[in-house]
Tab-separated table of C-alpha atoms and ligand atoms in Angstrom:
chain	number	residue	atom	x	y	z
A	1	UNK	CA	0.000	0.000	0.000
A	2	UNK	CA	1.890	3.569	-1.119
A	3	UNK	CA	0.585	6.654	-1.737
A	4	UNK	CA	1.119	7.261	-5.586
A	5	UNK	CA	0.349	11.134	-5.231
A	6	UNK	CA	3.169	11.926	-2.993
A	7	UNK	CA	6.357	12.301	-3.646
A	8	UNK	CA	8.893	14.020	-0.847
A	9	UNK	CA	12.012	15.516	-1.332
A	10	UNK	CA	14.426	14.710	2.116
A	11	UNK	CA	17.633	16.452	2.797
A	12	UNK	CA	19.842	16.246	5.913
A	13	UNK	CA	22.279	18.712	7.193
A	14	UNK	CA	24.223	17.090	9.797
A	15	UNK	CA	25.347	19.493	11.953
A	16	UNK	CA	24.829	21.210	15.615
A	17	UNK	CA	27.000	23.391	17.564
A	18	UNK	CA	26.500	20.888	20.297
A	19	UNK	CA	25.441	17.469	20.946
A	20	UNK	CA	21.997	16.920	23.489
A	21	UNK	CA	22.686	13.928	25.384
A	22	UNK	CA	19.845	12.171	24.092
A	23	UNK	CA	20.346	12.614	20.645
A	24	UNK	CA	21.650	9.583	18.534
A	25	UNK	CA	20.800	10.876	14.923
A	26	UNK	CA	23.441	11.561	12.003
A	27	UNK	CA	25.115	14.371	13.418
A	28	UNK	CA	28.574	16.366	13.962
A	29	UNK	CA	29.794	19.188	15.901
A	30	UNK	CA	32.732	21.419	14.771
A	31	UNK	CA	33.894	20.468	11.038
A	32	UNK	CA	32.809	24.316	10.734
A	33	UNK	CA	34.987	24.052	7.181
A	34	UNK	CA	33.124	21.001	5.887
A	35	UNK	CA	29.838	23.217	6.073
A	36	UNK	CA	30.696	24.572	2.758
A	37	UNK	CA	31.637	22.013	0.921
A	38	UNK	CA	29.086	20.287	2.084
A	39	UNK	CA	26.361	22.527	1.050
A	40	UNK	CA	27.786	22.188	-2.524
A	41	UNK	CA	28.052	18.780	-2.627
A	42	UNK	CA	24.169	18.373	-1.633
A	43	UNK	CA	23.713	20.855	-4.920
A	44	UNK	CA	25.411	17.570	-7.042
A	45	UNK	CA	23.689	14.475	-5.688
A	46	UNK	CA	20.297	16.552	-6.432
A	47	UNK	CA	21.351	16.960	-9.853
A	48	UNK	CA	22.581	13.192	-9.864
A	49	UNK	CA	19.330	11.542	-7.841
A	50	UNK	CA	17.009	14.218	-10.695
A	51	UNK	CA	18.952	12.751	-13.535
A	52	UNK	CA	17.936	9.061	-12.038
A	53	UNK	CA	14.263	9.624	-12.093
A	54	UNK	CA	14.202	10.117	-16.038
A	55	UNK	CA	12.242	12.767	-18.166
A	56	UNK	CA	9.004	13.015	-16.284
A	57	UNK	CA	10.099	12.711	-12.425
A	58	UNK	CA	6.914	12.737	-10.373
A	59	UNK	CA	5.529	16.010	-9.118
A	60	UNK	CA	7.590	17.098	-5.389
A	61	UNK	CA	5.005	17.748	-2.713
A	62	UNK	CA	6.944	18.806	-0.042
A	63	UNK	CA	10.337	19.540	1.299
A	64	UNK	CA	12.345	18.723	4.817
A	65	UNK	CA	15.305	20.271	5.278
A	66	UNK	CA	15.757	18.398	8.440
A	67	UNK	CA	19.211	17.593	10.587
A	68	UNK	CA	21.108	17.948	12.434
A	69	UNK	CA	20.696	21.567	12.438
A	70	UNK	CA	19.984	22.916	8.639
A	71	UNK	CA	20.406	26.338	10.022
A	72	UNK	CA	23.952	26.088	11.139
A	73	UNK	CA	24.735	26.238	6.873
A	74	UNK	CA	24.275	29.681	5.568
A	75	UNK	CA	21.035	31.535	4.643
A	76	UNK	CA	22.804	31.921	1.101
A	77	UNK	CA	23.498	28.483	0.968
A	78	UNK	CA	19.850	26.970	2.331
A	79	UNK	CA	18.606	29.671	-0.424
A	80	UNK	CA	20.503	28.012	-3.062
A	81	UNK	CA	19.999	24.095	-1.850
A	82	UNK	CA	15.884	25.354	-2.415
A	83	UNK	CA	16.491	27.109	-5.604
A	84	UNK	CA	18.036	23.925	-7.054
A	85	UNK	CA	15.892	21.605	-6.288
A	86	UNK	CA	13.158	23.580	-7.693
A	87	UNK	CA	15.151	24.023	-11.190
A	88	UNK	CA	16.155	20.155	-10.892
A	89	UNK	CA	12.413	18.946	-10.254
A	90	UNK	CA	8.676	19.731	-11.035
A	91	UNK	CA	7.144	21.132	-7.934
A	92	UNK	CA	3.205	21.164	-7.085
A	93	UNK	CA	1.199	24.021	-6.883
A	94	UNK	CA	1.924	24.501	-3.477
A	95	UNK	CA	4.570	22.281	-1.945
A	96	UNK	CA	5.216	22.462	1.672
A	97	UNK	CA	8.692	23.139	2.012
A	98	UNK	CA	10.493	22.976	5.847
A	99	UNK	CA	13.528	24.166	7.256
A	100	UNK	CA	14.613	22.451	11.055
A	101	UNK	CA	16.066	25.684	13.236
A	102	UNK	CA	17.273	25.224	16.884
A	103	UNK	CA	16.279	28.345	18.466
A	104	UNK	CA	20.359	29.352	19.162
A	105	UNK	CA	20.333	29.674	14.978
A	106	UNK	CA	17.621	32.235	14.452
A	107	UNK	CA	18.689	35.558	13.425
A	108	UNK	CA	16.810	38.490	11.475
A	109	UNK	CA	19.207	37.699	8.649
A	110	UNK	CA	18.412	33.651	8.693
A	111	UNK	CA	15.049	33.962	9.487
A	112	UNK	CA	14.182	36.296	6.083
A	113	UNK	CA	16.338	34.618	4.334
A	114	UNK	CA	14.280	31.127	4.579
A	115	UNK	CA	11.207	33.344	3.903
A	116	UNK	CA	12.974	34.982	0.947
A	117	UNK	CA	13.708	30.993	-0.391
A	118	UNK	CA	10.082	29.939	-0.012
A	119	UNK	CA	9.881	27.833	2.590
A	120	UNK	CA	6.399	27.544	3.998
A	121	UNK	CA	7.197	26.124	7.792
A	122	UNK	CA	9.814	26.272	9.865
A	123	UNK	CA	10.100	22.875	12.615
A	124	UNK	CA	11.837	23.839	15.428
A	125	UNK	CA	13.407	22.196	18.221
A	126	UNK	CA	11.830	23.776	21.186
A	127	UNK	CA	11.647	20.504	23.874
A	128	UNK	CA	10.500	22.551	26.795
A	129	UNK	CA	10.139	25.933	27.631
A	130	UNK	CA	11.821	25.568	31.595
A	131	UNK	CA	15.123	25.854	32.124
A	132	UNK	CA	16.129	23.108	34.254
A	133	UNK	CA	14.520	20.789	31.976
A	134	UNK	CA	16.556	22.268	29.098
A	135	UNK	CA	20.092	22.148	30.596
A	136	UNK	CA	19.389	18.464	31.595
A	137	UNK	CA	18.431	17.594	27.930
A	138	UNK	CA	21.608	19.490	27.115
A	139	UNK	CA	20.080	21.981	25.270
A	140	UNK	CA	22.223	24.622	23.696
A	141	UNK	CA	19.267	27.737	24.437
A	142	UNK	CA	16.978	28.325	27.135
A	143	UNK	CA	13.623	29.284	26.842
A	144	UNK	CA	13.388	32.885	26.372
A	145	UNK	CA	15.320	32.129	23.644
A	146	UNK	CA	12.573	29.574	21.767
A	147	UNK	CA	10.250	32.906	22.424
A	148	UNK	CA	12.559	35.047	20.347
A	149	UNK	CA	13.234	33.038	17.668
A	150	UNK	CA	9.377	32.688	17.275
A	151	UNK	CA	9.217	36.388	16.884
A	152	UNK	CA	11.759	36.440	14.659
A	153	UNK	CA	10.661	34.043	12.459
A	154	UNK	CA	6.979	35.353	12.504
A	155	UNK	CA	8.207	38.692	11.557
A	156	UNK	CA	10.292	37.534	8.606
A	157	UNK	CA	6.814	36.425	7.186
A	158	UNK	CA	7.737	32.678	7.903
A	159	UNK	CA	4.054	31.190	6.975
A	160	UNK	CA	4.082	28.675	9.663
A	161	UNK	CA	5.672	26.878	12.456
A	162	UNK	CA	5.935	23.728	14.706
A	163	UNK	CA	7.339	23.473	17.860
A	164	UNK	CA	9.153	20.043	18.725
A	165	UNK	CA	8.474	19.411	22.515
A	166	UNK	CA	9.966	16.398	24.615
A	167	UNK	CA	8.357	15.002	28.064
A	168	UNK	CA	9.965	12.417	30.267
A	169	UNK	CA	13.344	14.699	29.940
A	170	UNK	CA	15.162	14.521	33.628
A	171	UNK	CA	13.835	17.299	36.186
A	172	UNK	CA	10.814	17.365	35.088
A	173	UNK	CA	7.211	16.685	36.601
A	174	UNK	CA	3.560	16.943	35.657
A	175	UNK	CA	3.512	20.852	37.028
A	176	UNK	CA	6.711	21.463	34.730
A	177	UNK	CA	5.260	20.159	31.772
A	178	UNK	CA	1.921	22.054	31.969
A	179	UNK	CA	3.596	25.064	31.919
A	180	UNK	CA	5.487	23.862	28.847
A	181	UNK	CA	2.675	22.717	27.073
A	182	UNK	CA	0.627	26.194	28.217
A	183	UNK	CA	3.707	28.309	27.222
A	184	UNK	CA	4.271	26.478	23.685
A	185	UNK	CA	0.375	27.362	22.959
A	186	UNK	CA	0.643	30.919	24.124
A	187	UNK	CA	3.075	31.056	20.677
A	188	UNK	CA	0.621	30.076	18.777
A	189	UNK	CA	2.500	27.998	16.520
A	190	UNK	CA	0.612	25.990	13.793
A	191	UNK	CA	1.738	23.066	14.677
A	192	UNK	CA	3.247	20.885	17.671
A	193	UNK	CA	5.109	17.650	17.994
A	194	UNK	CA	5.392	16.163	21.751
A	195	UNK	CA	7.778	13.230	21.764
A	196	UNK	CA	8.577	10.849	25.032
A	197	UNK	CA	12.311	10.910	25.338
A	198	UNK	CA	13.608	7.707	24.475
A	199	UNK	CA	17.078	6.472	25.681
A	200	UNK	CA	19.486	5.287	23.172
A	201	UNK	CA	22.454	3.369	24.328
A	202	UNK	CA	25.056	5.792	22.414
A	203	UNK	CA	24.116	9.048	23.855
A	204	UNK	CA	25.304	10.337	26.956
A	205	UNK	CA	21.563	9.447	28.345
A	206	UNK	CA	22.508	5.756	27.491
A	207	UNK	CA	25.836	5.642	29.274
A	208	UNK	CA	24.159	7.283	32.017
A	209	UNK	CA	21.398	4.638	32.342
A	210	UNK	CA	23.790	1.499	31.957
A	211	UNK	CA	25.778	2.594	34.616
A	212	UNK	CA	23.041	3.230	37.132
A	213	UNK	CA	23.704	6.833	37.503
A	214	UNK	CA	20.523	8.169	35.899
A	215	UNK	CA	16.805	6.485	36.320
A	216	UNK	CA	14.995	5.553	32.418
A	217	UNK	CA	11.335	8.009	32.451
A	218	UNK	CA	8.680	5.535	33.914
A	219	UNK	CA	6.242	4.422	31.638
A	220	UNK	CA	2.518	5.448	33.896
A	221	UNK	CA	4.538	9.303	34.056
A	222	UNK	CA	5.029	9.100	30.534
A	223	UNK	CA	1.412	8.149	30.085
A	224	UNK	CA	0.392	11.075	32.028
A	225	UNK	CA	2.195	13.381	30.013
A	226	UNK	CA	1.045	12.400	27.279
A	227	UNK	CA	-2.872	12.487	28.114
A	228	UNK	CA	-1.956	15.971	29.626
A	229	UNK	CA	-0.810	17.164	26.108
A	230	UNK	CA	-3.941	14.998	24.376
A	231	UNK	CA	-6.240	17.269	27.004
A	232	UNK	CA	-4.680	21.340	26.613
A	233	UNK	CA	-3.937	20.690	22.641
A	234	UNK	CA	-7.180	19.003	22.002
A	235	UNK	CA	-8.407	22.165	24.726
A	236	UNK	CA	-6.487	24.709	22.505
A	237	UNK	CA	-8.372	23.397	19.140
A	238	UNK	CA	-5.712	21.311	17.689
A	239	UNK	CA	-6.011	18.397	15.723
A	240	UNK	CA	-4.424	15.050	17.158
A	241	UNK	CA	-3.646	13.871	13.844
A	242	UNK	CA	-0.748	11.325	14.257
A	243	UNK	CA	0.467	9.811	16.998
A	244	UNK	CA	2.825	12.473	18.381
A	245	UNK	CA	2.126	15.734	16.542
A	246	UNK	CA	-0.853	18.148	16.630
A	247	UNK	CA	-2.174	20.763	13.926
A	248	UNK	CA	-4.482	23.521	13.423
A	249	UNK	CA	-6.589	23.036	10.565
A	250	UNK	CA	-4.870	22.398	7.439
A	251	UNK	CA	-1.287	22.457	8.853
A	252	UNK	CA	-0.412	18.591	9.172
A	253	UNK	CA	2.954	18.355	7.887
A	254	UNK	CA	2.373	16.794	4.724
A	255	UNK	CA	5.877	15.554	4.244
A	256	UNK	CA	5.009	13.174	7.390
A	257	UNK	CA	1.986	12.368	6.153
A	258	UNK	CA	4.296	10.797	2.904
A	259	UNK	CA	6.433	8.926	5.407
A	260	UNK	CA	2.972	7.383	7.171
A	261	UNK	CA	1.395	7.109	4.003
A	262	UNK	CA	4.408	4.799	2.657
A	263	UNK	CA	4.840	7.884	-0.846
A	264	UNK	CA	8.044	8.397	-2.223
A	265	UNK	CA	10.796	10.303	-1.437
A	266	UNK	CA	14.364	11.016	-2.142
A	267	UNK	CA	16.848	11.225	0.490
A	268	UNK	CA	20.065	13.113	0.045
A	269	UNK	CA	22.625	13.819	2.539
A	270	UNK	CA	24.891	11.893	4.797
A	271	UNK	CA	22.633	9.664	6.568
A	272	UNK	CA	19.626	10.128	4.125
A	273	UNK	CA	16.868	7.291	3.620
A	274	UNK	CA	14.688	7.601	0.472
A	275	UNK	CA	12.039	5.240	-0.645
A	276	UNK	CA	10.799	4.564	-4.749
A	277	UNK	CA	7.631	2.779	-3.314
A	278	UNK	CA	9.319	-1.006	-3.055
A	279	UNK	CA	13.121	-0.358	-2.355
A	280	UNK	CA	14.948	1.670	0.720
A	281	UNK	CA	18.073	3.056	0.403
A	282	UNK	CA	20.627	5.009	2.583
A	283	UNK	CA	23.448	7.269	2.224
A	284	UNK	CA	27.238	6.843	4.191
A	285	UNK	CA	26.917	8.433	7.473
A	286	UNK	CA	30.197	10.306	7.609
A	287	UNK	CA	30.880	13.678	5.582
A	288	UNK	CA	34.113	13.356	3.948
A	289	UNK	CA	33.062	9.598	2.535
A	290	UNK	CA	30.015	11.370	1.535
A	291	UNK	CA	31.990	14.089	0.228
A	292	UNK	CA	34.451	11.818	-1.731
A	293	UNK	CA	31.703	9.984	-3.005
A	294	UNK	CA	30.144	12.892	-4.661
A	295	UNK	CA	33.118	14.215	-6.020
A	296	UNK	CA	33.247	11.344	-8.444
A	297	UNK	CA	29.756	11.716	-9.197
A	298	UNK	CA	27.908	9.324	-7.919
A	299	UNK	CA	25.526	8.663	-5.034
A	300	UNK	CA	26.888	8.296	-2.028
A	301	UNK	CA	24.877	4.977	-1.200
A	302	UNK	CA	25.544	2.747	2.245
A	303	UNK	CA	22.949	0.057	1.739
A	304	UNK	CA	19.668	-0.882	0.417
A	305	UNK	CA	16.829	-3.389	1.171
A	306	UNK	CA	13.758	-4.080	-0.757
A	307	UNK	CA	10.979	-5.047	1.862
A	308	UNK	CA	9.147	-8.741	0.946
A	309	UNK	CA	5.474	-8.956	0.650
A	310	UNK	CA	5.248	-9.561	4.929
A	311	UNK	CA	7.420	-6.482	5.678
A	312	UNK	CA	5.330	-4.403	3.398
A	313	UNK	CA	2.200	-5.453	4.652
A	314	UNK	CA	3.763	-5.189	8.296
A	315	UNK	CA	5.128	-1.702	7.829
A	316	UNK	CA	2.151	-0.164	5.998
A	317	UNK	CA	-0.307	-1.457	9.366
A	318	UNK	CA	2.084	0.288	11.666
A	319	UNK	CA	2.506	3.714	9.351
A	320	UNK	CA	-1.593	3.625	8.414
A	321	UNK	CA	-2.299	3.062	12.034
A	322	UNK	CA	-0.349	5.962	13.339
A	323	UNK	CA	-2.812	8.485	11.861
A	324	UNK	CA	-5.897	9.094	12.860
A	325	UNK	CA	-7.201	8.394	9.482
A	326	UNK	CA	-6.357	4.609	10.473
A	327	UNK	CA	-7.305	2.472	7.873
A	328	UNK	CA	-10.678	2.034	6.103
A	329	UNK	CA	-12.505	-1.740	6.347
A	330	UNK	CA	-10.982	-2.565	2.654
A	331	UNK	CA	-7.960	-1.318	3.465
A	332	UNK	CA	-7.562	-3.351	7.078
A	333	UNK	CA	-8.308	-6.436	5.075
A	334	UNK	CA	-5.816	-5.762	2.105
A	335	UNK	CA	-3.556	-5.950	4.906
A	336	UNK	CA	-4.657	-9.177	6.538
A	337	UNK	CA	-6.501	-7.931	9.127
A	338	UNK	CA	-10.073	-8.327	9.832
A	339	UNK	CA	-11.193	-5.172	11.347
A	340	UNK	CA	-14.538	-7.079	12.536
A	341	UNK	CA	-12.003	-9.990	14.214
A	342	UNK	CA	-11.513	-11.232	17.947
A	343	UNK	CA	-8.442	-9.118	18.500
A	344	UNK	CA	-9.698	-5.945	16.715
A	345	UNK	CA	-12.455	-6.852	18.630
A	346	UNK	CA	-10.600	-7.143	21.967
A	347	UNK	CA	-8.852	-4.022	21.229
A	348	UNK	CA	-12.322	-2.241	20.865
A	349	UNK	CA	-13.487	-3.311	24.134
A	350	UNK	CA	-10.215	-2.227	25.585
A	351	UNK	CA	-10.656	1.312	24.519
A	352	UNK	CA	-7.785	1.278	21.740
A	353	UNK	CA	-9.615	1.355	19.011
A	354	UNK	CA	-12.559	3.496	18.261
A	355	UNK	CA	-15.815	2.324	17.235
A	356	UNK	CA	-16.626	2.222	13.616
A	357	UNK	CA	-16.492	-0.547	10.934
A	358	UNK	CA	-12.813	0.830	9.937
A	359	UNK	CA	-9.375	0.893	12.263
A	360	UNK	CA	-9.025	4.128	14.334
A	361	UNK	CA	-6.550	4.097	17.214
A	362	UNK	CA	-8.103	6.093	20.058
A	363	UNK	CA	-6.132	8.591	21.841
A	364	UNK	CA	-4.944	5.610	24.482
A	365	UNK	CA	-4.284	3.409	21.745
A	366	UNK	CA	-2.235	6.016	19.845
A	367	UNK	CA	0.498	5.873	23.185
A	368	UNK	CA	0.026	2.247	22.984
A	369	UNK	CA	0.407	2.349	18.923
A	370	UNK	CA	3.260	-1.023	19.298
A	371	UNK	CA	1.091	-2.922	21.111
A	372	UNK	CA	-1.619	-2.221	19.080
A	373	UNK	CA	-0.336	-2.889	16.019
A	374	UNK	CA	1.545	-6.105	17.103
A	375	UNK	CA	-1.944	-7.921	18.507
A	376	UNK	CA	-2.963	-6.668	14.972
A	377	UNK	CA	-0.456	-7.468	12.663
B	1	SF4	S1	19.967	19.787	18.052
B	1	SF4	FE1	18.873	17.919	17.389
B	1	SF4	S2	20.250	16.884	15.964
B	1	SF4	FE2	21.471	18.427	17.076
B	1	SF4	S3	22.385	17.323	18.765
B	1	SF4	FE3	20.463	18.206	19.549
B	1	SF4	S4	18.889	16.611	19.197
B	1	SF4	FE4	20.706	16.060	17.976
């Protein structure tokens, strides 16, 4: 099951000025003079991954500039990257197009400059909005700082925002996270993402854990925090559209959506995934191999799997049932599940699945979306 009418565009910028010490994604601190380079060498594997699709590429809905932090490159070079892609490939009428921004990164000079390159949202990492909580995430900003970077990006014309928000993070309690979730609304940002932190054995949090000196988030306060967002966004009039991200009408990221809804994308970038609707592949991790790599023209590709019949069907449950569209009665059963069956059934009774003839994860089954889709699948 993939979405033939979208078709995403991925790019990651793997850089930060520092490194949180829960974060275990593609990223680097210092090589300050890769940056360049490496912002030219994402201009070539577009051109290379464009010339791939042949004469009549599908149409690009949307855009993530994601990281990393995008905003650490130049607003010259993001401006370029966009400019590019758009000469490279057919867009829609209409493409989202996001930037990521940590708040430490937005300046008057950044912030027009991404609204001077057409980008329609900017995502940024906000994860809670008291100070305590921030410094133990290892956060490079505080929270007055999230504030102004909001202003600054709402006065550069920036059409819309999202705010990334993490609960479970260490020094903080149901109080702390109220006034998180209350402060991130007073913004008024379009959107909102509200992740539990997760500890992954490299990162600082992971050393910490295996050697006893820090306690992993319990699982009932993580439940709380989570209903406590479900109650003040759905209170605030947004839309609980996916598992862990919120929108006011008409603002659910659509390059998501093609991630949930199994469409296409292209991924380029160290570290970069991209999908062609049956095969995955993935760029080298490290920036001079992808640098090298690029400099003889080709992509810089690590690895690729093409999913059997069972993963497919086992991966498109778990992405349809992460939305609240869930999956229609047809659909359920095109994936070999009976959405009139003992355990959809069970799950019904338990309050994880909505009522209807269809599959709808409530907002309980949404925290319990593993679960759920493993009595399912
Ligand atoms: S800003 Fe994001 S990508 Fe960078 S270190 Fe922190 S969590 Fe990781």
């Amino acid at each position: 099951m993939v979405d033939p009418g979208l078709f995403g565009v991925y790019v990651h910028v793997p850089f930060c000025r520092t490194r949180c010490h829960y974060c275990d994604f593609v990223t680097y601190t210092g090589m300050e003079g890769l940056r360049r380079p490496y912002a030219a060498a994402l201009l070539e594997e577009a051109a290379t991954a464009a010339a791939a699709l042949g004469p009549e590429p599908p149409l690009v809905t949307s855009v993530f500039v994601g990281g990393g932090t995008p905003t650490v490159l130049s607003p010259e070079d993001l401006a370029r990257l966009l400019a590019r892609l758009r000469e490279l490939l057919p867009f829609a009428d209409g493409a989202e197009v996001t930037v990521e921004a940590n708040p430490e990164t937005v300046e008057p000079a950044m912030a027009e400059g991404l609204a001077g390159a057409g980008v329609t949202r900017v995502s940024m990492g906000a994860q809670s909005f008291d100070d305590r909580v921030l410094a133990g995430l290892g956060r490079a900003h505080d929270a007055a700082r999230v504030a102004a970077a909001v202003a600054t990006l709402r006065a550069a014309g920036v059409p819309a925002l999202n705010l990334d928000l993490i609960y479970g993070g260490p020094g903080e309690d149901a109080g702390s996270w109220s006034a998180t979730l209350e402060t991130a609304l007073a913004l008024g940002p379009e959107h909102l993402s509200a992740y539990a932190l997760t500890i992954e054995p490299a990162t600082k949090f992971g050393r910490l854990v295996a050697t006893g000196r820090m306690a992993e988030p319990g699982e009932d306060d993580l439940a709380d925090r989570y209903e406590a967002a479900c109650s003040a966004l759905a209170a605030a009039g947004y839309h609980h559209y996916e598992v862990s991200n919120w929108a006011r009408a008409t603002h659910a990221s659509l390059h998501n959506l093609t991630y949930w809804r199994r469409g296409r994308y292209l991924g380029l970038g160290a570290g970069a995934h991209e999908f062609d609707g049956a095969t995955r592949r993935w760029n080298v991790d490290g920036v001079p191999a992808y640098l090298a790599a690029v400099g003889e023209g080709r992509r810089p590709t690590a690895g690729e799997e093409r999913l059997d019949g069972e993963q497919a069907r086992f991966e498109a449950l778990a992405l349809r049932l992460r939305t609240v569209d869930g999956l229609d009665p047809g659909e359920a059963r095109s994936l070999g599940v009976d959405p009139g069956g003992s355990q959809a059934t069970e799950l019904r009774l338990a309050g994880l699945i909505g009522p209807g003839p269809g599959l709808r994860l409530t907002g309980k089954g949404m925290f319990l979306h593993g679960e759920v889709v493993a009595r399912l699948a």
